XYZ file of C-alpha atoms in Angstrom:
756
model
C -5.791 -5.223 271.353
C -3.456 -2.540 269.048
C -4.615 0.123 268.585
C -4.186 2.251 265.562
C -4.142 5.348 265.179
C -6.181 7.282 262.267
C -4.964 10.407 260.919
C -6.813 13.630 261.874
C -7.157 16.172 259.326
C -6.136 19.846 260.922
C -8.224 22.322 263.279
C -10.956 23.961 261.196
C -11.358 27.445 261.265
C -14.267 27.590 263.610
C -13.249 27.596 267.071
C -15.008 25.047 269.521
C -18.411 25.511 271.531
C -17.911 26.704 274.069
C -20.517 25.476 276.960
C -19.719 29.836 278.997
C -20.734 30.641 275.395
C -23.779 29.364 275.588
C -27.330 31.111 277.094
C -27.472 30.787 280.706
C -30.163 28.070 281.128
C -34.075 29.213 282.243
C -35.973 29.868 284.672
C -37.343 27.339 287.780
C -34.516 24.536 286.294
C -31.268 26.719 287.148
C -29.628 26.022 290.258
C -30.210 22.028 291.474
C -28.347 21.846 295.055
C -26.745 18.101 295.170
C -25.604 16.522 298.572
C -23.541 13.727 299.398
C -21.042 12.757 301.952
C -23.414 12.500 305.061
C -21.857 12.450 308.539
C -23.742 12.768 312.017
C -21.899 13.824 315.260
C -21.086 11.314 317.634
C -23.950 12.769 319.994
C -26.456 13.285 316.554
C -27.232 16.810 317.911
C -25.569 17.682 314.293
C -25.146 16.478 310.537
C -22.613 17.444 308.058
C -22.955 16.687 303.837
C -21.144 18.061 300.633
C -23.324 20.515 299.245
C -23.639 22.832 295.927
C -26.159 24.424 293.984
C -25.341 23.179 290.666
C -23.774 27.029 289.666
C -21.182 27.724 292.468
C -18.431 24.990 293.757
C -19.318 22.410 296.451
C -18.989 23.962 300.091
C -19.708 21.544 303.295
C -23.182 22.357 304.962
C -24.173 21.520 308.900
C -27.427 20.856 309.957
C -28.723 20.897 313.697
C -30.502 18.326 314.438
C -33.452 19.541 316.285
C -35.901 17.095 319.167
C -39.533 17.073 319.099
C -39.682 19.558 321.358
C -37.000 22.276 320.253
C -36.057 24.209 317.009
C -33.103 23.476 315.749
C -31.177 26.680 316.088
C -30.849 25.813 320.292
C -28.455 23.065 318.976
C -25.463 25.764 319.872
C -25.155 23.522 322.890
C -22.556 21.065 322.446
C -24.684 18.659 324.864
C -26.775 15.965 323.292
C -29.322 13.345 323.607
C -29.021 9.611 323.925
C -27.132 8.548 320.723
C -27.778 6.313 319.649
C -24.404 3.189 317.246
C -24.239 4.709 313.618
C -22.861 2.170 310.937
C -19.373 1.489 310.271
C -17.536 3.560 308.237
C -19.741 6.447 308.839
C -17.524 8.905 308.970
C -17.236 8.403 305.320
C -20.701 6.837 304.132
C -23.642 9.310 301.968
C -26.052 9.286 299.286
C -25.201 10.785 296.201
C -28.554 12.550 295.993
C -29.491 16.048 295.836
C -32.033 18.836 296.267
C -33.314 21.444 295.250
C -31.905 25.239 296.218
C -34.356 27.609 297.200
C -31.104 30.414 298.646
C -28.356 29.399 300.419
C -29.915 28.938 303.046
C -33.594 27.195 302.467
C -35.107 24.494 304.175
C -38.665 23.772 304.344
C -39.824 20.889 304.008
C -40.976 19.511 300.625
C -44.020 19.510 301.876
C -43.316 16.629 304.581
C -44.347 18.926 307.257
C -42.913 23.267 308.683
C -40.791 24.740 310.440
C -39.869 23.842 313.918
C -41.201 20.575 315.793
C -44.274 19.106 313.595
C -47.580 18.156 315.996
C -48.840 15.398 313.368
C -46.040 14.042 312.523
C -44.220 14.386 316.154
C -40.816 15.092 315.144
C -38.708 17.790 315.054
C -36.853 20.202 312.067
C -33.620 19.321 311.145
C -32.512 22.035 309.725
C -28.939 22.626 306.577
C -26.714 26.080 307.473
C -24.204 26.946 303.996
C -20.271 27.091 305.546
C -19.682 29.370 302.573
C -16.396 31.116 303.564
C -16.422 35.089 301.863
C -15.228 35.861 298.304
C -11.382 34.320 297.200
C -12.204 31.088 299.074
C -11.965 27.630 296.555
C -15.081 25.600 296.301
C -14.279 22.065 297.558
C -13.309 18.889 295.739
C -15.601 15.945 295.886
C -12.722 14.047 297.389
C -13.141 16.188 300.756
C -14.029 14.319 303.779
C -16.467 15.743 306.127
C -16.641 14.652 310.806
C -20.077 16.448 311.796
C -18.779 18.015 315.226
C -20.363 17.986 318.484
C -20.722 21.630 318.615
C -21.378 22.113 314.904
C -18.406 22.516 313.391
C -17.136 20.280 310.561
C -13.692 19.336 310.365
C -12.498 18.670 306.812
C -9.881 16.269 304.718
C -8.740 18.119 301.816
C -6.604 15.834 299.240
C -3.532 17.594 297.982
C -2.063 14.963 295.667
C 0.738 13.811 298.274
C -1.050 15.200 301.510
C -4.240 15.705 303.502
C -5.038 19.580 304.748
C -6.883 19.628 307.972
C -9.070 22.443 308.470
C -12.094 23.607 311.087
C -14.597 24.877 309.777
C -17.513 26.929 312.231
C -21.204 28.797 311.575
C -22.875 31.403 312.060
C -23.687 30.044 315.685
C -19.960 29.965 316.821
C -17.729 32.744 315.238
C -14.511 31.987 315.478
C -12.300 34.693 317.606
C -9.396 32.944 318.233
C -5.410 33.670 316.860
C -4.759 32.664 312.980
C -8.432 31.936 311.977
C -8.578 32.252 308.834
C -10.881 35.515 307.441
C -13.470 33.939 305.642
C -17.897 35.432 305.229
C -19.908 36.913 307.443
C -20.307 34.666 310.792
C -18.543 31.855 308.927
C -14.273 31.248 309.516
C -11.801 28.254 309.007
C -8.704 27.429 311.145
C -6.158 24.577 310.584
C -6.053 21.467 311.704
C -2.604 20.768 310.344
C -1.471 18.436 307.532
C -0.611 15.080 306.416
C 1.520 13.932 304.139
C -0.385 10.766 302.780
C -1.955 10.273 299.844
C -4.421 8.508 301.517
C -6.175 9.509 304.826
C -9.815 8.203 305.821
C -11.253 10.142 309.130
C -13.366 8.432 311.980
C -15.198 10.655 314.422
C -14.628 10.321 317.877
C -17.634 9.155 320.248
C -16.208 11.725 323.073
C -14.692 14.413 323.147
C -13.152 17.022 326.207
C -12.319 20.697 326.115
C -8.846 20.806 324.116
C -8.586 17.327 322.371
C -8.949 15.538 320.207
C -11.987 15.321 317.956
C -11.433 12.662 315.337
C -8.753 9.742 314.196
C -7.523 9.193 310.445
C -6.223 6.664 309.180
C -3.395 7.052 306.732
C -1.314 5.112 304.125
C 0.702 5.728 300.656
C 2.967 3.740 299.183
C 4.596 1.431 301.533
C 2.016 -1.449 302.639
C 1.255 -0.269 306.435
C -1.612 2.001 308.212
C -0.778 4.954 310.217
C -3.397 6.844 313.242
C -2.823 9.903 314.060
C -4.881 11.768 316.197
C -6.825 15.383 314.932
C -7.373 17.621 317.192
C -10.089 21.201 316.495
C -8.108 24.271 317.755
C -4.885 24.587 316.448
C -2.933 20.980 317.625
C -0.833 19.400 315.140
C -1.959 15.468 314.167
C -0.637 13.397 316.797
C 0.314 10.034 315.953
C -0.342 6.943 318.061
C -0.021 4.333 315.978
C 1.275 2.147 313.215
C 1.105 -1.261 311.999
C 1.406 -2.999 309.004
C -1.421 -4.007 306.573
C -4.470 -1.774 305.084
C -7.534 -0.915 307.284
C -10.988 -0.101 306.865
C -14.378 0.056 308.138
C -14.360 1.191 312.036
C -16.843 0.638 314.557
C -16.534 2.293 318.432
C -15.843 -0.728 321.033
C -16.486 2.410 323.995
C -18.377 6.055 324.864
C -15.123 7.548 325.386
C -12.701 6.623 322.074
C -10.142 4.703 322.976
C -10.536 0.524 321.331
C -11.731 1.035 317.777
C -12.491 -1.991 316.016
C -10.909 -1.715 312.057
C -11.448 -4.860 308.948
C -7.278 -5.357 309.034
C -6.498 -6.816 305.157
C -4.101 -9.635 305.148
C -3.115 -12.417 302.895
C -5.152 -15.518 303.676
C -3.812 -19.258 303.536
C -4.967 -19.226 300.109
C -2.991 -16.740 299.014
C -5.432 -13.690 299.037
C -6.499 -11.226 300.370
C -8.591 -12.015 303.254
C -10.407 -9.103 305.949
C -10.507 -10.010 310.168
C -11.279 -7.616 312.561
C -9.040 -6.127 315.080
C -9.137 -4.385 317.600
C -6.906 -0.644 318.010
C -5.962 0.262 321.308
C -5.507 4.307 320.166
C -4.022 4.755 324.328
C -1.138 2.311 323.195
C -1.313 1.605 320.092
C -1.251 -1.851 319.987
C -2.888 -4.433 318.172
C -4.668 -7.516 318.704
C -7.442 -10.137 317.550
C -11.271 -9.313 317.304
C -13.089 -12.049 315.247
C -12.199 -15.311 314.339
C -14.444 -17.678 313.026
C -12.574 -19.748 310.233
C -8.639 -19.600 309.185
C -9.739 -18.506 305.884
C -13.028 -16.521 306.539
C -13.993 -12.877 306.117
C -14.902 -11.382 309.150
C -16.151 -7.950 309.864
C -17.672 -6.026 312.981
C -20.195 -4.175 311.304
C -22.080 -1.964 314.605
C -21.552 -2.145 317.899
C -23.250 -0.912 321.551
C -20.778 -0.582 323.988
C -23.275 0.083 326.660
C -24.680 -3.576 326.146
C -22.351 -4.924 324.469
C -24.480 -6.199 321.311
C -21.676 -6.773 318.636
C -23.132 -7.421 314.854
C -20.891 -8.913 312.476
C -20.840 -9.634 308.668
C -18.827 -13.278 308.054
C -18.636 -15.469 305.217
C -17.370 -18.670 307.441
C -20.469 -20.526 306.732
C -19.831 -20.188 303.273
C -22.459 -17.463 302.114
C -21.694 -13.449 303.246
C -23.551 -13.137 306.449
C -24.742 -11.626 309.158
C -24.742 -12.100 313.048
C -24.776 -11.168 316.688
C -23.457 -11.568 319.281
C -22.664 -9.600 323.134
C -18.985 -8.620 323.238
C -16.935 -10.794 326.188
C -20.177 -12.843 326.508
C -20.014 -16.952 327.199
C -22.696 -17.782 323.866
C -21.713 -18.010 320.508
C -22.443 -15.982 318.037
C -25.334 -15.893 316.244
C -26.865 -16.270 312.589
C -30.587 -15.577 311.991
C -31.931 -16.604 309.046
C -34.150 -13.494 309.151
C -30.589 -11.367 308.675
C -29.924 -13.637 305.459
C -31.766 -12.093 302.444
C -29.972 -13.427 299.276
C -32.336 -10.605 296.854
C -31.458 -7.860 299.292
C -28.774 -6.469 300.790
C -29.014 -5.604 304.501
C -26.779 -3.047 306.368
C -27.203 -2.238 309.986
C -26.758 1.244 310.143
C -28.717 2.025 313.846
C -28.770 0.805 317.904
C -31.665 2.323 319.497
C -30.279 4.119 322.940
C -32.809 1.884 325.519
C -34.516 4.362 327.764
C -33.641 1.755 330.443
C -29.605 1.602 330.765
C -29.792 -2.048 331.883
C -32.448 -3.566 328.472
C -30.423 -6.741 327.937
C -29.013 -6.474 324.288
C -30.733 -9.000 322.940
C -33.785 -6.889 323.360
C -32.280 -4.049 322.152
C -33.536 -2.717 318.739
C -31.797 -2.385 314.705
C -32.323 -0.477 312.104
C -31.994 -2.305 309.114
C -31.208 -0.381 305.539
C -32.096 -3.302 302.668
C -30.910 -1.959 299.495
C -31.652 -4.074 296.055
C -31.530 -2.492 292.741
C -32.569 0.556 292.489
C -34.184 1.453 295.632
C -33.741 0.623 299.885
C -36.303 -0.477 302.073
C -36.034 0.106 305.988
C -36.962 -2.663 308.690
C -36.190 -2.762 312.607
C -34.947 -6.122 313.982
C -35.020 -7.510 317.623
C -32.609 -9.925 318.602
C -34.935 -11.936 321.190
C -37.374 -11.577 318.337
C -35.496 -13.080 315.542
C -37.615 -11.692 312.769
C -37.559 -8.322 311.080
C -39.977 -6.140 310.329
C -40.375 -3.742 307.487
C -41.730 -0.248 307.909
C -43.867 1.548 305.595
C -41.411 4.579 303.726
C -41.844 5.829 301.514
C -40.091 4.174 297.900
C -36.392 5.593 297.616
C -33.191 5.681 298.234
C -31.600 5.650 301.745
C -27.569 7.153 302.681
C -26.339 3.844 304.089
C -25.336 5.990 307.691
C -28.345 6.246 310.297
C -28.329 8.297 314.561
C -30.915 7.010 316.392
C -31.320 9.111 319.604
C -34.648 10.430 321.398
C -35.494 12.908 318.536
C -36.244 10.137 316.350
C -33.664 7.230 313.936
C -32.230 9.766 311.181
C -31.374 9.079 307.445
C -30.228 10.846 304.419
C -33.065 10.347 301.787
C -33.405 11.456 297.988
C -36.522 9.911 296.325
C -36.841 10.905 291.893
C -39.167 13.676 293.004
C -37.050 14.511 296.419
C -33.763 15.888 296.388
C -31.746 14.539 298.906
C -32.863 16.048 302.966
C -32.162 14.204 306.143
C -35.567 12.141 306.693
C -36.453 11.047 310.914
C -38.300 8.325 311.804
C -40.537 7.780 314.595
C -40.768 3.692 313.776
C -43.459 3.508 316.993
C -46.019 5.889 314.490
C -45.209 5.111 311.530
C -45.699 1.224 313.079
C -49.143 2.433 313.609
C -50.109 3.961 311.236
C -49.280 2.216 307.738
C -50.045 4.302 304.616
C -53.384 3.433 302.490
C -52.693 0.612 299.826
C -54.195 1.694 296.984
C -54.520 -0.049 293.547
C -51.165 -0.125 291.138
C -51.947 1.842 288.318
C -52.710 -0.481 284.737
C -49.868 -0.275 282.141
C -50.856 0.823 278.394
C -52.157 -2.027 276.481
C -53.041 -0.819 273.002
C -49.150 -1.414 271.897
C -48.294 -2.453 269.029
C -46.234 -5.723 268.738
C -42.463 -6.270 268.614
C -40.664 -7.620 265.488
C -41.927 -11.164 264.611
C -43.492 -11.531 268.205
C -46.949 -11.281 270.040
C -49.227 -8.193 269.984
C -49.597 -5.969 273.545
C -46.297 -5.702 275.817
C -44.641 -8.144 275.289
C -41.358 -5.835 276.091
C -42.426 -4.558 279.220
C -42.776 -7.373 281.661
C -44.779 -5.856 285.353
C -43.756 -2.781 287.576
C -42.578 -3.022 290.698
C -43.266 -3.869 293.443
C -44.441 -7.271 292.537
C -48.319 -7.672 293.511
C -51.097 -5.598 293.171
C -50.637 -3.006 295.333
C -49.022 0.389 295.212
C -48.394 1.906 298.269
C -48.531 6.518 298.724
C -47.871 8.260 301.205
C -49.755 11.328 302.195
C -47.793 14.200 302.143
C -47.687 14.607 305.763
C -48.065 11.680 307.692
C -47.079 10.554 312.035
C -44.222 9.437 312.041
C -42.284 10.611 309.040
C -40.791 14.121 308.258
C -38.617 15.024 305.340
C -36.301 18.464 306.452
C -33.928 20.009 304.083
C -35.584 18.824 300.373
C -37.207 21.751 298.658
C -39.792 22.103 296.224
C -38.598 23.408 293.304
C -38.361 27.778 291.708
C -41.598 28.876 291.393
C -43.463 27.617 288.274
C -41.262 24.156 288.505
C -41.949 20.891 289.382
C -40.650 17.749 290.404
C -41.298 14.569 288.074
C -41.892 11.471 289.824
C -40.433 8.117 288.581
C -41.290 4.470 289.289
C -39.600 1.068 288.488
C -40.267 -1.210 285.567
C -38.413 -4.905 284.786
C -37.968 -4.528 281.008
C -37.135 -7.896 278.930
C -33.322 -7.475 278.250
C -31.260 -10.209 276.061
C -30.978 -12.484 278.447
C -33.823 -11.799 280.701
C -35.388 -8.939 283.660
C -34.293 -5.648 283.290
C -35.281 -2.907 286.191
C -35.038 0.610 284.777
C -35.851 3.752 286.441
C -39.218 4.991 283.695
C -40.071 8.937 284.331
C -43.319 10.073 281.870
C -46.624 8.471 283.560
C -48.192 4.445 282.106
C -47.593 6.455 278.524
C -44.076 6.816 278.948
C -44.226 4.201 275.582
C -46.402 5.906 273.823
C -44.878 9.298 274.737
C -43.732 12.206 272.017
C -39.637 11.479 272.885
C -38.514 9.057 274.469
C -34.658 8.846 276.126
C -33.033 5.439 276.862
C -30.304 6.997 279.755
C -26.931 4.691 280.001
C -25.196 4.677 283.488
C -21.184 4.868 284.338
C -19.665 3.252 285.936
C -19.456 -0.164 284.040
C -20.275 -1.245 287.919
C -23.170 1.601 289.141
C -26.599 1.847 288.701
C -29.590 4.199 287.984
C -31.667 4.479 291.839
C -34.610 6.116 292.276
C -33.468 9.016 293.816
C -33.091 12.352 292.404
C -31.955 12.803 289.798
C -30.754 16.571 287.685
C -30.489 15.678 284.692
C -32.756 13.601 284.084
C -35.821 15.800 286.092
C -34.359 18.524 283.184
C -35.356 16.451 281.362
C -38.425 15.132 282.665
C -39.042 19.021 282.910
C -38.248 19.032 278.978
C -41.570 16.906 278.206
C -39.379 13.742 277.734
C -40.001 10.464 278.944
C -37.520 8.919 280.021
C -36.226 5.092 281.044
C -33.565 4.539 282.699
C -32.452 0.831 282.844
C -29.877 -1.357 285.168
C -28.612 -3.533 282.030
C -25.849 -6.276 283.039
C -23.177 -5.167 285.440
C -25.110 -2.747 286.683
C -23.914 -2.837 290.540
C -26.717 -3.937 293.541
C -28.298 -7.068 292.058
C -25.741 -9.497 292.537
C -22.599 -10.638 292.080
C -23.320 -12.392 288.728
C -25.746 -9.418 287.716
C -22.508 -7.218 288.036
C -19.412 -9.273 286.924
C -20.911 -9.759 283.673
C -19.042 -7.398 282.141
C -15.433 -9.119 283.174
C -13.023 -9.369 279.800
C -16.558 -8.572 277.962
C -16.472 -4.033 277.872
C -19.212 -3.394 275.609
C -20.448 -6.996 275.445
C -23.631 -8.623 277.110
C -24.618 -5.244 278.336
C -24.655 -3.703 274.638
C -26.490 -7.041 274.120
C -28.819 -5.551 276.220
C -29.112 -1.875 275.805
C -29.421 -3.310 271.216
C -32.347 -5.756 272.725
C -34.103 -2.773 274.552
C -33.845 -0.686 271.366
C -35.935 -3.007 268.881
C -38.342 -3.274 270.905
C -39.682 0.213 273.038
C -38.341 1.718 269.198
C -40.449 -1.002 267.168
C -43.062 -0.383 269.123
C -43.101 3.625 269.032
C -42.377 3.147 265.367
C -45.308 1.301 264.594
C -47.019 3.886 266.127
C -45.868 6.229 264.263
C -43.554 7.605 266.249
C -39.902 8.384 265.834
C -37.706 5.818 267.775
C -35.469 6.309 271.585
C -33.216 8.577 271.940
C -29.680 7.703 274.025
C -28.192 9.844 276.580
C -24.943 8.364 278.472
C -22.003 9.408 280.220
C -18.318 7.686 280.713
C -18.638 4.570 279.822
C -22.794 4.407 279.706
C -21.581 7.437 276.871
C -19.158 4.465 275.236
C -21.853 2.331 275.656
C -24.786 4.250 273.836
C -21.912 5.514 271.198
C -21.256 1.500 270.397
C -25.330 1.212 270.314
C -26.367 3.873 267.826
C -22.684 3.114 265.235
C -24.720 -0.589 265.295
C -28.158 -0.119 265.094
C -28.164 3.376 263.929
C -31.846 3.390 262.618
C -33.722 2.762 266.284
C -32.400 5.558 268.045
C -33.767 9.301 267.068
C -30.436 11.327 268.214
C -28.210 10.196 270.458
C -26.243 12.908 273.825
C -23.355 11.241 275.345
C -21.242 13.485 277.978
C -17.660 12.231 278.687
C -17.240 9.369 276.694
C -13.926 7.193 276.265
C -14.233 5.243 272.089
C -12.907 1.512 273.539
C -11.197 0.289 276.212
C -8.070 -0.263 274.712
C -7.918 3.880 274.099
C -8.714 4.767 277.682
C -5.506 2.050 279.262
C -3.361 4.693 276.557
C -4.059 7.706 277.579
C -6.008 7.739 281.163
C -4.337 7.375 284.809
C -2.675 5.266 286.748
C -5.838 4.611 289.080
C -8.618 4.676 286.275
C -5.747 2.559 284.250
C -6.201 0.163 286.629
C -10.067 -0.192 286.650
C -8.884 -0.840 282.697
C -6.572 -3.641 283.238
C -8.716 -5.001 287.069
C -11.409 -5.381 284.653
C -10.784 -6.667 281.471
C -11.519 -3.539 279.853
C -9.073 -3.754 276.710
C -10.082 -6.771 275.422
C -12.996 -7.936 272.550
C -15.626 -9.621 273.722
C -15.942 -13.125 271.852
C -19.564 -12.850 270.333
C -18.934 -11.850 266.819
C -20.284 -8.549 266.514
C -17.060 -5.978 265.907
C -14.628 -4.234 267.143
C -15.847 -1.646 270.675
C -13.633 0.719 269.310
C -16.036 3.921 268.253
C -13.567 5.194 266.161
C -13.466 2.369 264.403
C -17.434 1.690 263.287
C -18.521 5.583 263.723
C -18.651 5.932 259.542
C -22.123 4.000 260.152
C -23.718 6.747 262.417
C -26.221 8.203 260.797
C -28.049 10.110 263.661
C -27.423 13.445 265.216
C -25.326 13.960 267.517
C -24.165 15.675 270.951
C -21.107 15.634 271.943
C -19.831 17.328 275.731
C -16.687 16.871 277.438
C -15.140 18.550 279.773
C -10.998 19.980 279.385
C -10.069 19.245 282.633
C -11.124 15.689 282.890
C -9.077 13.583 285.345
C -10.739 10.757 284.565
C -11.807 10.511 280.948
C -9.139 12.268 278.928
C -10.749 15.324 276.679
C -8.627 14.039 274.142
C -11.093 11.048 273.965
C -13.945 13.375 272.350
C -10.943 15.407 270.540
C -10.171 12.572 268.295
C -13.587 11.701 267.410
C -14.916 14.708 266.743
C -11.899 15.027 264.523
C -12.755 11.952 262.842
C -16.122 12.475 262.540
C -14.934 15.640 259.960
C -12.147 13.275 258.680
C -15.111 11.333 256.856
C -16.988 13.651 255.553
C -19.816 14.698 258.695
C -20.598 18.062 259.633
C -20.638 19.885 262.479
C -23.392 21.971 263.088
C -25.525 20.283 260.965
C -24.664 16.191 261.755
C -23.258 16.571 264.721
C -22.219 18.983 268.188
C -19.002 18.968 270.009
C -19.324 21.475 273.315
C -16.317 21.708 275.406
C -17.253 22.815 278.810
C -14.263 24.947 279.744
C -12.566 24.505 283.330
C -15.156 21.148 284.152
C -14.366 17.626 285.405
C -15.529 14.511 284.902
C -18.522 14.897 286.981
C -19.114 18.181 284.143
C -23.334 17.782 284.875
C -22.491 18.559 288.801
C -20.400 21.676 288.939
C -21.101 25.705 287.712
C -21.444 24.674 284.018
C -23.697 21.818 285.451
C -27.601 24.122 284.959
C -26.804 25.758 281.569
C -25.910 21.648 280.445
C -28.581 19.532 281.428
C -31.218 22.460 279.506
C -28.296 21.459 276.451
C -29.393 17.627 276.637
C -32.407 18.089 277.321
C -32.948 20.703 274.175
C -31.193 18.204 272.160
C -32.638 15.275 272.869
C -36.282 16.739 272.186
C -35.015 18.554 269.091
C -32.014 17.324 267.926
C -30.478 21.045 268.372
C -28.662 22.062 270.553
C -29.381 25.164 270.644
C-alpha cells in the first residue's frame, strides 16, 4: 500500500494538553503497584521481581521466603531448604501482574492469611522488600533482567543500547560495606558487576555457588550469528568469557547441582531449509558443546525441566508430528515416553517444578511434577507423577500464574494474579489443598430479560455461556488450608478491587472468550466499555489490570474480548491476522458492537464505548469510524494509523514485526482502507487520544498526525475530541509515573464523554 501524506494545518495557538497539567488522581485508586519478571534463587530461599507503584519508576524487589516455622526476616542466611527444579528460562520469566501499593514495604496477605506462619494454611509467609536507592538514582527499565541470589541480593542486567551494565543491589539485611559500593538509600546499596558490550544478553542463575565465585551465566549475542557465554560474579570481578559457539541459543536447564553442565536450546538450519531447535549440553569448564536431544532429523526437541539428583528429564518435541511433552531418565537405558495425559491440545502444559523427595533414593518415575496449564485467559495447576500416568488437577482459585515456580519443603511457590488480586507469590501445600477441595456452588444465572438482536430471536443470542463449562463454579474461602497468597495487598482505605469472570460471546466466525467486569448485569449496566488489547499477538488475561480496575471503580462494566489474532487459543486463532491487520479482528469487534450495542439501545441505554491500547487503539479507531452509531465514546492510547504508516516511522524492531506479520497489506474483504487517516472523516463519536511523547514503539507522530487531520476537516478540539500527550512517557504510558492520572482520565471520559 502506498501512503499518501495529507496536508496538515498549522499548529493552533492553544497548547496541547499535557498530563502533568491535569489534576492528580483521587484517593483510594491513586498508587497501584505492578510487578513482573519474577525469578527464584537457586535454593528457593529468595525471589526477586521488578515493581513500580505507578507514580514512580521501576525498582527491584527482593522476596524473603519463609517456611511454615520461621518468619521471612530469618532468611538472611545464605543456606536454604531442599530445592526443587525451576522451569527452563526461569531467570527471565514472570507475570505481568500488579499489586496494590500500601507503602513501599507493605505486604499484607490480601485476606489469605496474616503475617508470619499461617496456622490454618500451614504455610510460611513470603515478604517483599523494596530495594530502592536514594535520591538521584534513576529507575530501572522494563528491559532490566533480574537474578535472585541466595543471600537476598539481586543481580541486575540493564540494557544500554549496544551494551549491558551489570550491577548487584543489596537490601536492608545486607548493607554494602565493601570498597567501591555505589551510594544508595538507607540500608540499600549497589555495586558494579561489570559491562558486557553486547546488544543482547540473557541471564541464568547458577545452581551452586561458593564465596567469591560466579553467581550467574550470561548468554550474549550481537550482529554475528554466534552465542558468547560469560560467568558473572557478584563481588566486583569482571565477567569471564568461557565459551563461544555458532548459532543462537535459548532455554537453559541445569544438568547438575554445581553449575557445570547447562542444557540449551540451539537454533540451527534444518534439512528442509527452515530453522530447527535441538537441545545441546554446554560444559562451562571446557567451553565445549555436545548434542543432547536428537529425536528426528528435522524435529524441534527441547529439554524443559530436569532434576539432576534423580536424572528425571522432561522434554518437548514435535517428532511425532505434534508438539508433545515426554519424559525419561538422563543416562538411563529406557527410551523417552510421551504419555497421553501430557498431550492436551486445548491446554498448553508447562512443567514448572519438581518436588524434592524426602528420600534421596526415590526413583525418577516416583517424583511429582507441578504442571501449569494455560488456555485462553486463565491458568490451571496440576500434579503429575510419571509412574502413575495421569494428571491430577488442583483446586486453585481462578487467575493466572507466572510460568516459573520453585518447590521446596516450604511448599510450591508461584507468581499469581487475578482480576481482584494484584500480583504476589502464592504458596501451595499440594497435599493439604487436595485433601480440602472447595465447596461447589451453583453458577449465577445470566440476565435473560434482554432485547433481541436485530432480526434474531429474543434472549442472550450474543452471550453463549459462562466459562467454565458445566453448572458449577468453584469459589475459595478467604483463607483455606493449602493455599496462601502473599504481597497482594488490599487497595487504599475506601476502595475495593472489583472481580471479573470469563464469558463466551459470538464473534463474526464463532465463539470468543472475554473477561468481564460488572457481574451478571454487565450487559444492562448504565455504561459499558469494550476494551481491545494491544499486540496484535496478545490477549486479555484473568489477572489484575489497573486501567480496567479503575473503570470498574468508576461504575463502568467492561468487556475485554480476545478476538481473532489473540494468543492463547491455538495457532489458527493467533495467525488469523497474518497479512490482514484490521481484517478478521475488525469483523469480530463489529459483530460484538452490533449485538451488544443493539441490545442496549433496545433497552433504552447508550451503545457501548470502545477503549484500546496500541494495536487495540488502531482497531478501536477503525471500528468507530466504520460504525459510529454503535459507539458511544472512544478512548485510545498510543494508536497507530495503519500498518503501512507505522512501517514508515517505527524502529527497526517494530518494522521487522510489521513486515513479518504482513501488517502493511490491506485485507481483501472489500471493507475499504485500513488507514485511520483516510476514514476519520466518518467519526461522529466523542474521542480521547492519549500518547507518550517518548513512545519508542509507536511514534507520537502517529497521534499528532491524526490530531492535525481532525482539525483540518473541521473537528473542534475540546468539543469533538481531546488530545493528551504524556510528557516524558514511553509506550507503556499507563504503567509509568503518569499512570494513575491517566487511569482516572480514561475512566472519567468513558463514563461522561468529558476528559476533565
